[in-house]
GROMACS .gro file of C-alpha atoms in nm:
model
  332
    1UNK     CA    1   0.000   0.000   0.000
    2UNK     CA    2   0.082   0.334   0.020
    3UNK     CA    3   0.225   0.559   0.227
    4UNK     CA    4  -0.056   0.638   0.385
    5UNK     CA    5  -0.387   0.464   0.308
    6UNK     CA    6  -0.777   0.599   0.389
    7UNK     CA    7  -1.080   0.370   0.421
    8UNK     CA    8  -1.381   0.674   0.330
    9UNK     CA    9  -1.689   0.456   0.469
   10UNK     CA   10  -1.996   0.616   0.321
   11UNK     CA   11  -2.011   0.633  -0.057
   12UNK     CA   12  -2.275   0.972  -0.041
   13UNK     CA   13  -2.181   1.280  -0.206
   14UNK     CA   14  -1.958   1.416   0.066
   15UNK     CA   15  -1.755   1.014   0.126
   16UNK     CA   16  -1.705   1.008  -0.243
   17UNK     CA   17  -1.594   1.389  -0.281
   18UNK     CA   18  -1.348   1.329   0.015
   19UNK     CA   19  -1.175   1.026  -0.163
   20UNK     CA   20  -1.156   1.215  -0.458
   21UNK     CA   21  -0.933   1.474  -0.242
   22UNK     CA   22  -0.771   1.275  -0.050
   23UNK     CA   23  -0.628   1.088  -0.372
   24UNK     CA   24  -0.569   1.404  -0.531
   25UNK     CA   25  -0.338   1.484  -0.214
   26UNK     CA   26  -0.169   1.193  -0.299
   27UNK     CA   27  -0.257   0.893  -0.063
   28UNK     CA   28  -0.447   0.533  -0.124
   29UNK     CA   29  -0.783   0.588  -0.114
   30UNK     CA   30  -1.017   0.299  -0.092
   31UNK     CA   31  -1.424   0.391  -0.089
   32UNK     CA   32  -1.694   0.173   0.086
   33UNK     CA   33  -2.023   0.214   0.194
   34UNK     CA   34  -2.369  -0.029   0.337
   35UNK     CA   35  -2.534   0.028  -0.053
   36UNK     CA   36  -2.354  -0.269  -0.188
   37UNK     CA   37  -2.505  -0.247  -0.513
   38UNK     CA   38  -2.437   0.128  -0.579
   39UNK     CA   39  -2.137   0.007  -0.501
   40UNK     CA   40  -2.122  -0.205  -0.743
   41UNK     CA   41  -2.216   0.067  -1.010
   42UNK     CA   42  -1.954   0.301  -0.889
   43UNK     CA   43  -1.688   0.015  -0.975
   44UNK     CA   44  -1.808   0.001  -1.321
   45UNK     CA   45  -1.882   0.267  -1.436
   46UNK     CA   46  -1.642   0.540  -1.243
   47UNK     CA   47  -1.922   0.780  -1.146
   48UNK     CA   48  -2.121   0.836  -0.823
   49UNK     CA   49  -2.467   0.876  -1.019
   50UNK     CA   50  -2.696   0.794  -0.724
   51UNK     CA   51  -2.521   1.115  -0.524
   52UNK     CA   52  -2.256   1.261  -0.737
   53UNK     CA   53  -2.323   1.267  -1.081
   54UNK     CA   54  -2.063   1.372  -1.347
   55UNK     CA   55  -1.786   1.343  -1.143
   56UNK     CA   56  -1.562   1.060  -1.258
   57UNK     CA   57  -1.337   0.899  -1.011
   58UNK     CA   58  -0.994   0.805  -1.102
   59UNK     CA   59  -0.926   0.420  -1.184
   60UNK     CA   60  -0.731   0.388  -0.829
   61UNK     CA   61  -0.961   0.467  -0.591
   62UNK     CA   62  -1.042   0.121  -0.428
   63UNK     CA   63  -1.434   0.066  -0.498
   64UNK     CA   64  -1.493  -0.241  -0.280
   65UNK     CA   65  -1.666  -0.368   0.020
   66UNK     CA   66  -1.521  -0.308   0.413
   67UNK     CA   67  -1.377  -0.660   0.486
   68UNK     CA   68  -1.176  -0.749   0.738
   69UNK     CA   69  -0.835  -0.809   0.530
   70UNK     CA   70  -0.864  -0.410   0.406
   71UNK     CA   71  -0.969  -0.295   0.799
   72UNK     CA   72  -0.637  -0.484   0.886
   73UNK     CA   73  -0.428  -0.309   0.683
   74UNK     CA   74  -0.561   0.038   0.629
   75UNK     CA   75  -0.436   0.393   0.828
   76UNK     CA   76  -0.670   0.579   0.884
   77UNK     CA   77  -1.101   0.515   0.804
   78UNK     CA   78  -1.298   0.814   0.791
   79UNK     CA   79  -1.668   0.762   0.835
   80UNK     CA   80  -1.886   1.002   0.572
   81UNK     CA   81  -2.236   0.798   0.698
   82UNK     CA   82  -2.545   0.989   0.824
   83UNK     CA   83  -2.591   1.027   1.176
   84UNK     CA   84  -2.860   0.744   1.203
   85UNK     CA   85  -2.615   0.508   1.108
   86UNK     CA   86  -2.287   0.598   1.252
   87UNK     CA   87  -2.310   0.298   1.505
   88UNK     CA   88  -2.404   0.078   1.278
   89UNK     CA   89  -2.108   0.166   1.073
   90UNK     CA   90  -1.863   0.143   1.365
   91UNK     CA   91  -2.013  -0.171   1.388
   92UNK     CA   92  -1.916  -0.286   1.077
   93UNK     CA   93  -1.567  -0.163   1.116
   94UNK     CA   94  -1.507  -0.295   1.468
   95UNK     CA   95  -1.516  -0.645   1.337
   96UNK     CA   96  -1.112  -0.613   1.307
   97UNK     CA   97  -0.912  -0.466   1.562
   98UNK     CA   98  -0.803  -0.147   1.476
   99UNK     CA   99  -0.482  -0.068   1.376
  100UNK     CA  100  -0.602   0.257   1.244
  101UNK     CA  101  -0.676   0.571   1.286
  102UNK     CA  102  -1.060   0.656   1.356
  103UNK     CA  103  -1.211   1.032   1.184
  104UNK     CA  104  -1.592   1.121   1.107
  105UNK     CA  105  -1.723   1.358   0.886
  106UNK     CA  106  -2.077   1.295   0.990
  107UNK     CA  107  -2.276   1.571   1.179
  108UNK     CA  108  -2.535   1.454   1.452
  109UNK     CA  109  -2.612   1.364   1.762
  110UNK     CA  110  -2.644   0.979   1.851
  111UNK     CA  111  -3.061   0.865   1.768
  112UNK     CA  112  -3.041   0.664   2.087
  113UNK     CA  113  -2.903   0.841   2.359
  114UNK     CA  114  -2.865   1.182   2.220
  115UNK     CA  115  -2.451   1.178   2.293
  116UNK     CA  116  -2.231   1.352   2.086
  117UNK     CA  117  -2.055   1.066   1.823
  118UNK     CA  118  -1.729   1.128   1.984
  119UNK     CA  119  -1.895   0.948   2.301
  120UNK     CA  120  -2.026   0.678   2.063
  121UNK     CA  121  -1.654   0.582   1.926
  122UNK     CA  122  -1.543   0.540   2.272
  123UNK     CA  123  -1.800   0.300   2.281
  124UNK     CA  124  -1.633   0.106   2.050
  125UNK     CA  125  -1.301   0.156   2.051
  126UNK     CA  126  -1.057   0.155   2.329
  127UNK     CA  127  -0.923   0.483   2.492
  128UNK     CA  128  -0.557   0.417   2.293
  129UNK     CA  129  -0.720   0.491   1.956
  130UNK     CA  130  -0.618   0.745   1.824
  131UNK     CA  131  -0.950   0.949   1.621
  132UNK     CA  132  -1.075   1.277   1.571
  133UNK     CA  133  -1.394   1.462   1.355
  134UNK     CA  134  -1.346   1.664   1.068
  135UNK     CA  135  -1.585   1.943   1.039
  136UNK     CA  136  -1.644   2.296   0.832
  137UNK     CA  137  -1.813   2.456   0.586
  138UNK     CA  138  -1.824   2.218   0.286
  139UNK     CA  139  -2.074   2.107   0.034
  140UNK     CA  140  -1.970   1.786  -0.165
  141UNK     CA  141  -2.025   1.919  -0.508
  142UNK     CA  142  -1.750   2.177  -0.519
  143UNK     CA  143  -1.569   2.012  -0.311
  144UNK     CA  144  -1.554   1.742  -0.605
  145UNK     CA  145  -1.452   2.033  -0.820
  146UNK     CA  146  -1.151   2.071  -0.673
  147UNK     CA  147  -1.322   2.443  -0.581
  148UNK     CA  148  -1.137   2.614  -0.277
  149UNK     CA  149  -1.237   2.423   0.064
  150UNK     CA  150  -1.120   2.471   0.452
  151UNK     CA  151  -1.233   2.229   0.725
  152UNK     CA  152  -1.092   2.180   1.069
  153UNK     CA  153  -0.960   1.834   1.184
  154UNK     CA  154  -1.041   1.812   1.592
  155UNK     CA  155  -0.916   1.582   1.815
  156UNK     CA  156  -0.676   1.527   2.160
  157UNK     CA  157  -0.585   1.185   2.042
  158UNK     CA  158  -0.411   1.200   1.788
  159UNK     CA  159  -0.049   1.167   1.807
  160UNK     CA  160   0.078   1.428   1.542
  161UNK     CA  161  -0.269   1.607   1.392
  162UNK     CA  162  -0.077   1.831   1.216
  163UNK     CA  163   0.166   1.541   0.973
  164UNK     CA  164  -0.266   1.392   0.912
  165UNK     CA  165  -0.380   1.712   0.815
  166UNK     CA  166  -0.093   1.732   0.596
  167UNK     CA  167  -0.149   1.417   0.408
  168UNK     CA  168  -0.475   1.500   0.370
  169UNK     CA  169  -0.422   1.852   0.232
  170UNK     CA  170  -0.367   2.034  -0.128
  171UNK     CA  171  -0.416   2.287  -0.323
  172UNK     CA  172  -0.788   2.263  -0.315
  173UNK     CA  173  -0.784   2.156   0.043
  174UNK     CA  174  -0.712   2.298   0.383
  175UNK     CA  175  -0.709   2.122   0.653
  176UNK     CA  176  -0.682   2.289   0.985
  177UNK     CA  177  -0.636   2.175   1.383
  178UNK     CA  178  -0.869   2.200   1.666
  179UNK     CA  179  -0.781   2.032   2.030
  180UNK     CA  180  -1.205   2.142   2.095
  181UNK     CA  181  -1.352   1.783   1.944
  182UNK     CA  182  -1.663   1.897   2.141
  183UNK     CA  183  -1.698   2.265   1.974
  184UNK     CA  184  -1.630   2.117   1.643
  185UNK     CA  185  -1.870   1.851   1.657
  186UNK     CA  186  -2.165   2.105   1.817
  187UNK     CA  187  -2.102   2.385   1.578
  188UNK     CA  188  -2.126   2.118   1.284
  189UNK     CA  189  -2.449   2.011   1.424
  190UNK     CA  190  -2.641   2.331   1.510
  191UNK     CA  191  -2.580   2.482   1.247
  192UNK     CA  192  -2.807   2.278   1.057
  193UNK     CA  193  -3.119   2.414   1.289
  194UNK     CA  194  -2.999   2.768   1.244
  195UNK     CA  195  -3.044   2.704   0.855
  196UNK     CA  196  -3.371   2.551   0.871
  197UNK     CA  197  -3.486   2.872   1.060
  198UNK     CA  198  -3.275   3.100   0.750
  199UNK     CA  199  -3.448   2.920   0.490
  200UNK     CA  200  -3.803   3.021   0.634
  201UNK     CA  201  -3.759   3.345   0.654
  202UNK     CA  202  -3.609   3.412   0.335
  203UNK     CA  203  -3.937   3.171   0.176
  204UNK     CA  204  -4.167   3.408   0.395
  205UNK     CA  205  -3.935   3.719   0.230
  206UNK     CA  206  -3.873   3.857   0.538
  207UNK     CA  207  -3.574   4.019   0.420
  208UNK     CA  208  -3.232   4.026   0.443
  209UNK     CA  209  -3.205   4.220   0.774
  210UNK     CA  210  -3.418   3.927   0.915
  211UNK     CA  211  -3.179   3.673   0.785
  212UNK     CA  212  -2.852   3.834   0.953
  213UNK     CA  213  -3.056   3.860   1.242
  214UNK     CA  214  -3.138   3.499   1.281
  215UNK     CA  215  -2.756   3.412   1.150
  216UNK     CA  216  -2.626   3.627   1.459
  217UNK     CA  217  -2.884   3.535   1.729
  218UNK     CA  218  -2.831   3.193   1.636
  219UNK     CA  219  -2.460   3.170   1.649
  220UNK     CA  220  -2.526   3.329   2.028
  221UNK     CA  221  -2.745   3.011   2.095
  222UNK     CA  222  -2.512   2.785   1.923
  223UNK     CA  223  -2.210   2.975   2.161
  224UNK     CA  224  -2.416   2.942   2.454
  225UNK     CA  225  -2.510   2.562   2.418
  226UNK     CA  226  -2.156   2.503   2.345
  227UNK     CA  227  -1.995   2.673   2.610
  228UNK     CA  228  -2.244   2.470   2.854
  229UNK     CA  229  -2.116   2.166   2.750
  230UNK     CA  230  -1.785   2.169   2.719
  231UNK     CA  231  -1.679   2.373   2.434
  232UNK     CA  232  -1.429   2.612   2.387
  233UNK     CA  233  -1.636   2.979   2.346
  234UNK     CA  234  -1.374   3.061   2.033
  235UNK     CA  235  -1.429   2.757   1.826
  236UNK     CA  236  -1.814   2.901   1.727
  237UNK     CA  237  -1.566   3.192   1.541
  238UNK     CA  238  -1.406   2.946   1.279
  239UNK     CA  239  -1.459   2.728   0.987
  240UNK     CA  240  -1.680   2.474   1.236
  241UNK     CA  241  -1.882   2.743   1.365
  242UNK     CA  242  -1.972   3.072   1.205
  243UNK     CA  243  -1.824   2.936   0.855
  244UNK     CA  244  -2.021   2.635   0.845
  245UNK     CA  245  -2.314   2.826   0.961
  246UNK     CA  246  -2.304   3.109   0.702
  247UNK     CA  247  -2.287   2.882   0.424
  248UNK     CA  248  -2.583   2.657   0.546
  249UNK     CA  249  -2.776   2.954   0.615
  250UNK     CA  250  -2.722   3.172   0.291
  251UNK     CA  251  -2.666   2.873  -0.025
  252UNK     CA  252  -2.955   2.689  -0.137
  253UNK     CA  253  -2.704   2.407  -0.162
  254UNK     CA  254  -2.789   2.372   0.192
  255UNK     CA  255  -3.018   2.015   0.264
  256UNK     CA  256  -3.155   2.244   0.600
  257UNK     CA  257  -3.155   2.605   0.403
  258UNK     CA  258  -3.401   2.368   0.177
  259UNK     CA  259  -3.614   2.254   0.426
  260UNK     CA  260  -3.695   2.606   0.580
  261UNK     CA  261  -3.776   2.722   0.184
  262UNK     CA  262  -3.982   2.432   0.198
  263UNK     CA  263  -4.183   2.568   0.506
  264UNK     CA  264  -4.155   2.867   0.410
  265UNK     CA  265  -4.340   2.800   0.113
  266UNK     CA  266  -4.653   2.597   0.322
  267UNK     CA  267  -4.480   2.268   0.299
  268UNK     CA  268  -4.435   2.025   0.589
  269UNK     CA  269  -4.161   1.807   0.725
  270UNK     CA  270  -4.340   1.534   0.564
  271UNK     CA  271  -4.375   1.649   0.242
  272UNK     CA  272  -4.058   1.742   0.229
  273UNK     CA  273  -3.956   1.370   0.289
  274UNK     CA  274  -4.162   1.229   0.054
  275UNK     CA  275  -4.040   1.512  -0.208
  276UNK     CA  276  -3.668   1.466  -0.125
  277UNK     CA  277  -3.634   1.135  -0.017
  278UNK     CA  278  -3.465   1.176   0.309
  279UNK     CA  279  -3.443   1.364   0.656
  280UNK     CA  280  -3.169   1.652   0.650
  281UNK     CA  281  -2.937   1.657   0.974
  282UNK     CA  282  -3.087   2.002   1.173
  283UNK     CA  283  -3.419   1.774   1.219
  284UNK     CA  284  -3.208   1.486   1.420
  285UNK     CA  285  -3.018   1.758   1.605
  286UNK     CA  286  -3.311   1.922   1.726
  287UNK     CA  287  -3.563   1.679   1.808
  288UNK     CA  288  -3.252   1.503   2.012
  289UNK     CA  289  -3.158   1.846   2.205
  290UNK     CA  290  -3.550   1.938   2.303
  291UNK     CA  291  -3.633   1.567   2.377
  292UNK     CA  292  -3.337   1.496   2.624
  293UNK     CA  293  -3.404   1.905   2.777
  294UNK     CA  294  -3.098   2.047   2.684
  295UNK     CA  295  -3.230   2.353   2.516
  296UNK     CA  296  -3.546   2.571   2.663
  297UNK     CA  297  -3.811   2.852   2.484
  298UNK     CA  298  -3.623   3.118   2.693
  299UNK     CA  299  -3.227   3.040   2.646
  300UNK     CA  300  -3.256   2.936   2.284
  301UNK     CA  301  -3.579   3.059   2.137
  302UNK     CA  302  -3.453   2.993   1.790
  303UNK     CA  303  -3.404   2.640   1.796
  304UNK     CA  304  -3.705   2.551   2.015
  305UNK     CA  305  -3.908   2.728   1.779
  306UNK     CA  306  -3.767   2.541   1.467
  307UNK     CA  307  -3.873   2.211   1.692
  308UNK     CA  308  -4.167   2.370   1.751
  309UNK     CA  309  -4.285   2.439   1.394
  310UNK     CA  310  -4.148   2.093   1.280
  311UNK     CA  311  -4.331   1.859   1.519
  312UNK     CA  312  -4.576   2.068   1.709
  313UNK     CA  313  -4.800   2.217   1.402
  314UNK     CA  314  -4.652   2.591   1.523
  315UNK     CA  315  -4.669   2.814   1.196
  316UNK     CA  316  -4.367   3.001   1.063
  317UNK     CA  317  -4.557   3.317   1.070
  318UNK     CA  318  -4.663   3.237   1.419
  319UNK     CA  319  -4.302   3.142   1.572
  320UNK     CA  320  -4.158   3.455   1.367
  321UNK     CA  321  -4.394   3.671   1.577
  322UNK     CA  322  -4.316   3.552   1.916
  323UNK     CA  323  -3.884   3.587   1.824
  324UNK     CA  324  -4.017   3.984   1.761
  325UNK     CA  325  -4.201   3.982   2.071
  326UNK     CA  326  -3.969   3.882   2.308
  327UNK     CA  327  -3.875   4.086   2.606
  328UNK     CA  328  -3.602   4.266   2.506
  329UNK     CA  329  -3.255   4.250   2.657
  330UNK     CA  330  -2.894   4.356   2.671
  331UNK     CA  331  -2.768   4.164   2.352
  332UNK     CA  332  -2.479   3.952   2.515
   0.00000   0.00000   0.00000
């Protein structure tokens, strides 16, 4: 092999746009995923065309399945799966003993316990693993481009982060170091509720001013949740929090920007399932955090209001009211 080989488990849009990079940056790249017989297709014919069409992928990027030779011989795996099944995919790759180095690129909480998935790994792998998430503002598409991309690689495991994010850098890529796994992973997560909330009001045409107030209130909440559990307050100012939330919040590229439009608009979560096939991210996140009590109507009026429209029958117009009608208060 290589001199230093990556196991991307998750063959979405954002897995297969990270092999593509991480080949381009020069390392062995093999791509895997639970969808055996897409798969299959990407194999043959080179292309992603169930979630990245017209990108080709080089001849030597490894299409195959997980087994337990590859697992045995592999550096690092990063796992690109949705949050509902990151255990089941550390399942899958727990069946060798790991030798290698353990990353995420997936943005949730746990569906079962409502942990953070850095809790979940240590689950499954001992305390001497090295691992670490990778986080930032990225959609898949450019990045598959080769279009200019920053993301932050967090972790207080890993030996020497900065010789990792150096094999996984290039021209195209920047990879930078956090030691705040906990900020990282949060501001990759609430984001996603922040842009459900954006994508409303701009269906509603509220305005721009209405937008950049929801962008800035919501990176307090995001700061304040953070902070409460562990976070360091300055990680919510880079790439993993006020990048990633900017883009979510302003680019229709955005799977959570989409879902406010489509609320916006008089749609429903459910119709917005059956139109798009799947759940974006920001709806785990924040039926997890208001289920387990984390978050409250008076500390983070945002996001229990974006719960509150998606499972309680609240109406956008309603919810947009009572954020104007708050008490007011000293801003910080």
């Amino acid at each position: 092999m290589g001199e230093t080989s990556f196991l991307v488990f998750g063959a979405g849009a954002w897995g297969t746009a990270l092999s593509l990079q991480l080949h381009k940056s020069g390392n062995e790249v093999f791509l895997s995923s639970f969808d055996q017989t897409n798969l299959k297709n990407i194999a043959s014919t080179r292309i992603n065309h169930k979630y990245l069409p017209g990108v080709r992928l080089p001849d030597d990027i490894h299409v195959m399945e997980a087994a337990k030779d590859l697992l045995g011989e592999i550096d690092c795996v990063v796992i690109c799966v949705k949050s509902p099944y990151f255990r089941k995919a550390l399942s899958e790759l727990s069946q060798a003993p790991a030798s290698f180095k353990v990353l995420w690129a997936t943005k949730g909480f746990d569906l079962e316990s409502g942990a953070l998935l850095s809790k979940i790994v240590s689950e499954y792998y001992d305390a001497d693993i090295e691992h670490g998430v990778l986080s930032g503002p990225t959609f898949a598409e450019e990045l598959a481009l080769s279009k200019p991309t920053a993301i932050t690689l967090a972790t207080n495991t890993i030996n020497d982060p900065s010789q990792l994010a150096s094999k996984m850098s290039n021209e195209n890529l920047r990879v930078y170091i956090s030691a705040d796994p906990i900020g990282v992973q949060l501001g990759g997560i609430l984001k996603n509720i922040i842009a459900i909330a954006s994508g409303i009001s701009d269906a509603m045409e509220m305005g721009a001013n209405a937008r950049a107030a929801l962008i800035t209130r919501g990176a307090e909440e995001m700061k304040t949740l953070g902070t409460s559990m562990g976070a360091n307050e300055s990680t919510f100012s880079g790439l993993s929090g006020i990048g990633d939330l900017v883009l979510s919040s302003t680019d229709d590229q955005s799977r959570n920007r989409q879902l406010g439009i489509h609320i916006g608009r008089g749609g429903n979560l459910d119709s917005f399932r059956e139109e798009h096939n799947g759940t974006p991210e920001g709806v785990h996140a924040v039926s997890a955090l208001v289920n387990t009590g984390i978050v409250n109507d008076d500390d983070f009026p945002i996001t229990s209001r974006v719960y509150k429209i998606l499972f309680e029958g609240l109406s956008a117009k309603e919810a947009g009211a009572e954020l104007m009608n708050r008490p007011l208060r000293f801003e910080n």
